[in-house]
């Protein structure tokens, strides 16, 4: 995209020589209005009149003219001129002062203001339709009528419509607690997700969705390859919030994290807990199958279930890839496992995500407890939600 001066600057005896492309082939036309078609060609060099407005930028020059035609022609004859301010009323000599401006109102929007003494005339531009998003600067190439968007920090795309990174970045940019659809740019591909903003149960900030797990299904069972691979599953489910659509998003292996928000929905009741854990991604914590401990404690994990939560009293192994010595027993990709003995051989109770093993091997997310748990036997299947920040 060409963002420099439109034409070379030529001097002869310190006098600027008009460019023939402007002065001989193009004639200025002006009309009133606040919008312009983004598809109009620039061969006629249409000027848009903005009554009683002024753009305060460095001047290319000031001339005395008889009317708007003379003023705009002066601008077209000067390769440094992008727009003009023209006096609203004639002076004592019957002339209007005409300011030739070195920029336009799209690149200097904060300097474009209303006043009572002048009108502003801008060359019609595709920027008039405000194509650039998220406070980007729109820059026109006045030679061919094309434009480019200079994106604010954290945005990409032709129109600066894509947010890079995570929902946390989006939260910092938007400064809003309202959950909203955001396009993230992952693996050089755009993906639109519903960013959960503000404190819905895990604390302030933007939370990036990663997975949703149905405890009745085997899609994300402990033994599923989805925990170790980098294959997505039902990405549209990343746009639908805390519902029953299972999903695995590219954020599983792309999004760095310092916090993990874990939620379970049981009988319509949503409950959340948070693990503080620094990692390059959730995939980096789970895919290799190595146990990585967390330190929330049994009571914190039981909060996900509510008053019905139940676990055995011993072993107490928690974190990522939590498995007892006998792997055919209860295990969890993220969660807490326990037994009734003074060892961690045969765990018969668990609360977690991506679970499996005896008893209750068919429960993929929720709470399973048998053999003398602290609150009775349980086989509770939950809808699970995993988000990161």
Coordinates of C-alpha atoms in Angstrom, one line a residue:
X1 CA 0.0 0.0 0.0
X2 CA 1.4 3.4 -1.0
X3 CA 1.3 5.9 1.9
X4 CA 3.8 8.5 0.8
X5 CA 3.6 11.7 -1.3
X6 CA 1.4 11.3 -4.3
X7 CA 3.6 13.0 -6.9
X8 CA 7.3 14.1 -7.1
X9 CA 7.9 17.7 -6.0
X10 CA 9.3 19.9 -8.9
X11 CA 10.7 23.4 -8.5
X12 CA 11.7 26.0 -11.0
X13 CA 12.8 29.4 -9.7
X14 CA 11.3 28.4 -6.4
X15 CA 7.9 28.1 -8.0
X16 CA 6.0 24.8 -7.7
X17 CA 5.2 23.4 -11.2
X18 CA 1.6 22.0 -11.4
X19 CA 1.3 18.3 -12.3
X20 CA -0.2 17.9 -15.7
X21 CA -2.3 14.9 -14.5
X22 CA -4.1 17.3 -12.2
X23 CA -4.1 20.7 -13.9
X24 CA -4.9 19.6 -17.5
X25 CA -6.9 16.4 -17.3
X26 CA -8.7 16.7 -14.0
X27 CA -11.2 19.3 -13.1
X28 CA -12.5 19.8 -9.5
X29 CA -16.1 19.1 -8.8
X30 CA -17.6 19.6 -5.3
X31 CA -20.7 18.6 -3.7
X32 CA -22.2 18.7 -0.2
X33 CA -22.4 15.7 2.0
X34 CA -20.8 13.6 4.7
X35 CA -20.5 10.2 2.9
X36 CA -18.9 9.0 -0.3
X37 CA -19.1 5.8 -2.3
X38 CA -16.0 3.6 -1.8
X39 CA -16.2 2.5 -5.4
X40 CA -16.2 6.0 -7.1
X41 CA -13.1 6.7 -9.3
X42 CA -11.0 9.7 -8.7
X43 CA -10.6 10.9 -12.3
X44 CA -13.0 13.8 -11.7
X45 CA -11.5 14.6 -8.3
X46 CA -14.7 15.2 -6.5
X47 CA -14.5 17.4 -3.4
X48 CA -17.0 17.0 -0.6
X49 CA -18.1 20.1 1.2
X50 CA -18.4 20.0 5.0
X51 CA -20.0 23.3 6.0
X52 CA -18.6 25.2 8.9
X53 CA -15.7 22.8 9.7
X54 CA -12.0 23.3 9.9
X55 CA -9.0 21.0 9.8
X56 CA -6.1 22.2 11.8
X57 CA -3.0 20.7 10.2
X58 CA 0.3 22.2 8.8
X59 CA -0.4 24.4 5.7
X60 CA 1.0 23.8 2.2
X61 CA 0.1 27.4 1.4
X62 CA -2.6 30.1 1.6
X63 CA -4.0 31.9 -1.4
X64 CA -6.8 34.5 -2.0
X65 CA -9.4 33.1 -4.4
X66 CA -12.8 34.2 -5.9
X67 CA -14.7 31.0 -5.3
X68 CA -14.5 27.3 -4.3
X69 CA -13.5 26.3 -7.8
X70 CA -10.3 28.4 -7.7
X71 CA -9.5 27.0 -4.2
X72 CA -9.9 23.4 -5.1
X73 CA -8.0 23.9 -8.4
X74 CA -5.1 25.3 -6.4
X75 CA -5.2 22.1 -4.3
X76 CA -5.2 19.9 -7.4
X77 CA -2.2 21.8 -8.8
X78 CA -0.2 21.2 -5.7
X79 CA 1.1 17.6 -5.1
X80 CA 1.4 18.3 -1.4
X81 CA -2.3 19.3 -1.0
X82 CA -4.8 16.7 0.4
X83 CA -7.7 19.0 1.3
X84 CA -8.6 22.7 1.8
X85 CA -10.2 25.1 4.3
X86 CA -12.1 27.9 2.6
X87 CA -13.4 31.1 4.2
X88 CA -17.1 31.0 4.6
X89 CA -17.4 34.8 3.9
X90 CA -15.5 37.2 1.6
X91 CA -13.2 39.8 3.0
X92 CA -13.0 43.5 2.3
X93 CA -11.4 43.0 -1.1
X94 CA -14.1 40.6 -2.2
X95 CA -11.8 37.5 -1.9
X96 CA -11.9 34.3 0.1
X97 CA -8.9 33.0 1.9
X98 CA -8.1 29.4 0.9
X99 CA -5.8 27.2 3.0
X100 CA -4.1 24.3 1.2
X101 CA -3.6 21.5 3.7
X102 CA -0.9 18.9 4.0
X103 CA -3.2 16.1 5.2
X104 CA -6.9 15.0 5.4
X105 CA -9.4 14.6 8.2
X106 CA -9.1 10.8 8.2
X107 CA -5.5 10.8 9.3
X108 CA -6.0 13.8 11.7
X109 CA -9.5 13.2 13.0
X110 CA -8.8 14.8 16.3
X111 CA -7.9 18.1 14.6
X112 CA -11.1 18.2 12.5
X113 CA -13.7 20.4 14.3
X114 CA -16.6 22.6 13.7
X115 CA -16.3 26.4 13.5
X116 CA -18.2 29.5 12.2
X117 CA -15.8 31.0 9.8
X118 CA -14.8 28.3 7.2
X119 CA -15.9 25.3 5.3
X120 CA -13.7 22.2 4.8
X121 CA -13.4 20.5 1.3
X122 CA -12.0 17.0 1.1
X123 CA -11.2 15.0 -2.0
X124 CA -13.7 12.2 -2.1
X125 CA -12.2 9.1 -0.6
X126 CA -13.1 5.5 0.3
X127 CA -12.2 6.4 3.8
X128 CA -15.4 8.5 3.9
X129 CA -17.4 5.3 4.5
X130 CA -15.3 4.5 7.6
X131 CA -14.2 1.0 6.4
X132 CA -11.5 0.6 9.0
X133 CA -12.5 -0.8 12.4
X134 CA -11.4 -0.6 16.0
X135 CA -10.1 3.0 15.8
X136 CA -7.7 2.2 12.9
X137 CA -6.5 5.1 10.8
X138 CA -7.7 5.0 7.2
X139 CA -5.2 6.2 4.6
X140 CA -6.2 7.0 1.0
X141 CA -4.0 6.7 -2.1
X142 CA -5.5 9.6 -4.0
X143 CA -3.9 8.5 -7.3
X144 CA -6.0 5.3 -7.7
X145 CA -8.7 5.6 -5.1
X146 CA -7.5 2.7 -3.0
X147 CA -7.0 2.8 0.8
X148 CA -5.3 1.1 3.6
X149 CA -6.0 0.7 7.3
X150 CA -3.3 1.3 9.9
X151 CA -4.4 -0.9 12.7
X152 CA -4.3 -0.1 16.4
X153 CA -2.2 -2.4 18.6
X154 CA -3.7 -5.9 18.8
X155 CA -5.6 -5.9 15.6
X156 CA -5.0 -7.4 12.1
X157 CA -6.8 -7.8 8.8
X158 CA -7.6 -5.7 5.8
X159 CA -10.1 -3.6 7.9
X160 CA -8.4 -4.2 11.3
X161 CA -11.3 -6.5 12.1
X162 CA -9.3 -9.4 13.6
X163 CA -8.0 -9.5 17.1
X164 CA -4.7 -11.3 17.6
X165 CA -4.0 -13.5 20.5
X166 CA -6.7 -14.0 23.1
X167 CA -9.8 -12.7 24.7
X168 CA -7.7 -11.1 27.4
X169 CA -6.2 -8.9 24.7
X170 CA -9.6 -8.1 23.4
X171 CA -10.8 -7.2 27.0
X172 CA -7.8 -4.8 27.4
X173 CA -8.7 -3.2 24.0
X174 CA -12.4 -2.9 24.4
X175 CA -12.5 -2.0 28.1
X176 CA -15.9 -3.7 28.4
X177 CA -17.4 -6.3 30.7
X178 CA -19.9 -7.3 28.0
X179 CA -19.2 -10.7 26.5
X180 CA -18.9 -10.5 22.7
X181 CA -17.9 -12.3 19.6
X182 CA -14.2 -11.7 18.7
X183 CA -12.2 -12.9 15.8
X184 CA -8.9 -14.4 17.0
X185 CA -6.0 -15.1 14.6
X186 CA -4.6 -18.5 15.4
X187 CA -2.4 -20.7 13.2
X188 CA -2.6 -17.9 10.6
X189 CA -6.3 -18.5 10.4
X190 CA -9.2 -16.5 11.8
X191 CA -11.6 -18.1 14.3
X192 CA -14.5 -16.3 15.9
X193 CA -15.3 -17.1 19.5
X194 CA -17.5 -15.8 22.3
X195 CA -15.1 -14.1 24.7
X196 CA -16.4 -14.2 28.2
X197 CA -15.7 -10.7 29.7
X198 CA -15.8 -9.6 33.3
X199 CA -16.3 -11.7 36.4
X200 CA -18.8 -14.5 35.7
X201 CA -17.4 -16.7 38.4
X202 CA -13.6 -16.8 37.6
X203 CA -12.5 -13.2 38.2
X204 CA -12.2 -10.1 36.0
X205 CA -10.7 -10.0 32.5
X206 CA -11.3 -11.7 29.2
X207 CA -11.6 -15.4 29.2
X208 CA -10.8 -17.4 26.1
X209 CA -12.9 -20.6 25.5
X210 CA -11.0 -23.8 25.0
X211 CA -13.2 -26.8 25.5
X212 CA -16.8 -27.8 26.4
X213 CA -17.3 -31.4 27.5
X214 CA -20.5 -33.4 27.9
X215 CA -20.2 -35.9 30.7
X216 CA -22.7 -38.2 29.0
X217 CA -20.5 -38.5 25.8
X218 CA -17.2 -40.2 25.2
X219 CA -15.8 -37.5 22.8
X220 CA -13.3 -36.2 25.4
X221 CA -13.0 -39.4 27.5
X222 CA -9.6 -39.7 29.3
X223 CA -8.4 -42.1 26.5
X224 CA -9.5 -39.8 23.7
X225 CA -6.8 -38.7 21.2
X226 CA -8.2 -35.2 21.4
X227 CA -6.2 -34.6 24.5
X228 CA -2.9 -35.2 22.8
X229 CA -3.5 -34.1 19.2
X230 CA -4.0 -30.7 17.6
X231 CA -7.3 -31.4 15.9
X232 CA -10.2 -29.1 16.5
X233 CA -13.8 -30.4 17.1
X234 CA -17.0 -28.5 16.3
X235 CA -15.5 -25.0 16.3
X236 CA -18.9 -23.3 16.0
X237 CA -19.4 -24.5 19.6
X238 CA -16.9 -21.8 20.6
X239 CA -19.5 -19.1 19.8
X240 CA -22.4 -20.4 21.9
X241 CA -21.3 -19.9 25.5
X242 CA -22.2 -22.1 28.4
X243 CA -24.6 -24.5 26.6
X244 CA -24.5 -28.3 25.8
X245 CA -22.5 -28.1 22.5
X246 CA -19.2 -29.9 22.9
X247 CA -16.2 -28.2 21.3
X248 CA -12.4 -28.2 21.2
X249 CA -10.9 -25.0 19.7
X250 CA -7.4 -24.2 18.4
X251 CA -6.9 -22.2 21.6
X252 CA -6.2 -25.6 23.2
X253 CA -2.7 -25.6 21.7
X254 CA -2.2 -21.9 20.7
X255 CA -3.1 -19.8 23.7
X256 CA -0.6 -19.1 26.5
X257 CA -2.1 -19.0 30.0
X258 CA -1.6 -18.1 33.6
X259 CA -5.1 -19.0 34.8
X260 CA -7.5 -21.8 33.9
X261 CA -11.2 -21.4 34.6
X262 CA -13.1 -24.7 35.1
X263 CA -16.9 -24.8 35.2
X264 CA -19.5 -27.5 35.6
X265 CA -23.2 -27.3 35.0
X266 CA -25.4 -29.8 36.9
X267 CA -29.2 -29.5 36.7
X268 CA -28.9 -26.0 35.3
X269 CA -26.6 -24.8 38.1
X270 CA -23.2 -23.4 37.0
X271 CA -20.2 -23.4 39.4
X272 CA -16.6 -22.4 38.7
X273 CA -13.1 -22.8 40.2
X274 CA -9.8 -21.3 39.0
X275 CA -6.3 -22.9 38.8
X276 CA -3.3 -20.6 38.7
X277 CA -0.8 -22.2 36.3
X278 CA 1.7 -20.7 33.9
X279 CA 2.0 -22.6 30.5
X280 CA 2.4 -22.1 26.8
X281 CA -1.0 -23.7 26.3
X282 CA -3.4 -26.3 27.9
X283 CA -2.0 -28.8 25.4
X284 CA 1.5 -28.4 26.8
X285 CA 0.1 -29.4 30.2
X286 CA -1.8 -32.5 29.1
X287 CA -0.7 -33.9 25.8
X288 CA 2.4 -35.8 27.0
X289 CA 0.4 -37.7 29.8
X290 CA 2.8 -36.6 32.6
X291 CA 1.2 -35.7 35.9
X292 CA 1.5 -32.1 36.8
X293 CA 0.2 -31.3 40.2
X294 CA -2.2 -28.5 41.3
X295 CA -2.9 -27.4 44.9
X296 CA -6.5 -26.5 45.2
X297 CA -7.5 -29.1 47.7
X298 CA -10.5 -31.5 47.9
X299 CA -12.9 -28.9 49.2
X300 CA -12.3 -26.6 46.3
X301 CA -12.8 -29.3 43.7
X302 CA -16.0 -30.3 45.5
X303 CA -17.4 -26.8 44.9
X304 CA -17.8 -27.7 41.3
X305 CA -20.5 -30.3 42.3
X306 CA -22.1 -28.4 45.1
X307 CA -23.7 -30.0 48.1
X308 CA -23.8 -33.4 46.4
X309 CA -20.0 -33.5 45.9
X310 CA -18.3 -36.7 47.3
X311 CA -14.7 -38.0 47.4
X312 CA -12.8 -40.7 49.3
X313 CA -10.6 -39.4 52.0
X314 CA -7.1 -40.7 51.0
X315 CA -4.5 -40.4 48.2
X316 CA -5.7 -37.0 47.1
X317 CA -3.9 -36.7 43.8
X318 CA -4.9 -33.6 41.7
X319 CA -3.9 -31.6 38.7
X320 CA -3.3 -32.6 35.1
X321 CA -3.2 -36.3 34.1
X322 CA -4.1 -37.4 37.6
X323 CA -3.9 -41.2 37.6
X324 CA -3.4 -43.7 40.4
X325 CA -0.9 -46.5 40.1
X326 CA -3.5 -48.9 38.7
X327 CA -4.6 -47.0 35.6
X328 CA -7.8 -49.0 35.1
X329 CA -9.2 -47.1 38.1
X330 CA -10.4 -43.5 38.3
X331 CA -8.4 -40.9 36.4
X332 CA -8.8 -37.4 35.1
X333 CA -7.1 -35.2 32.5
X334 CA -7.9 -32.2 34.7
X335 CA -9.2 -33.0 38.2
X336 CA -8.9 -34.8 41.6
X337 CA -8.7 -38.5 42.3
X338 CA -8.8 -40.3 45.7
X339 CA -9.2 -43.7 47.4
X340 CA -10.0 -45.1 50.8
X341 CA -6.5 -46.6 51.4
X342 CA -3.2 -45.3 52.6
X343 CA -1.8 -45.5 49.1
X344 CA -2.6 -44.4 45.6
X345 CA -3.0 -47.7 43.9
X346 CA -6.8 -48.1 43.2
X347 CA -8.6 -44.8 43.2
X348 CA -12.4 -45.2 43.2
X349 CA -13.5 -41.6 43.3
X350 CA -12.9 -38.5 41.1
X351 CA -14.1 -35.0 40.2
X352 CA -12.8 -33.7 36.9
X353 CA -12.7 -33.2 33.1
X354 CA -11.8 -35.8 30.6
X355 CA -12.2 -38.6 33.2
X356 CA -12.5 -42.4 32.9
X357 CA -11.7 -45.7 34.7
X358 CA -13.5 -47.8 37.2
X359 CA -16.0 -47.2 38.7
X360 CA -18.2 -45.2 36.3
X361 CA -16.0 -45.4 33.2
X362 CA -18.7 -43.9 31.0
X363 CA -18.7 -40.6 33.0
X364 CA -16.4 -38.2 31.0
X365 CA -17.0 -35.1 33.2
X366 CA -18.4 -34.8 36.7
X367 CA -18.2 -36.7 40.0
X368 CA -17.9 -40.5 40.5
X369 CA -17.4 -41.8 44.0
X370 CA -17.7 -45.3 45.6
X371 CA -16.1 -47.4 48.4
X372 CA -16.7 -45.2 51.4
X373 CA -16.6 -41.7 50.0
X374 CA -17.2 -38.8 52.4
X375 CA -20.7 -37.9 51.1
X376 CA -22.1 -41.1 49.7
X377 CA -21.8 -42.9 46.4
X378 CA -22.1 -40.6 43.4
X379 CA -22.4 -41.0 39.6
X380 CA -23.0 -37.4 38.5
X381 CA -22.5 -36.5 34.8
X382 CA -21.9 -32.8 34.2
X383 CA -21.5 -30.4 31.3
X384 CA -17.9 -29.1 31.7
X385 CA -16.4 -25.8 30.5
X386 CA -12.7 -24.9 30.2
X387 CA -11.5 -21.3 29.6
X388 CA -8.1 -19.7 29.9
X389 CA -6.6 -16.3 30.6

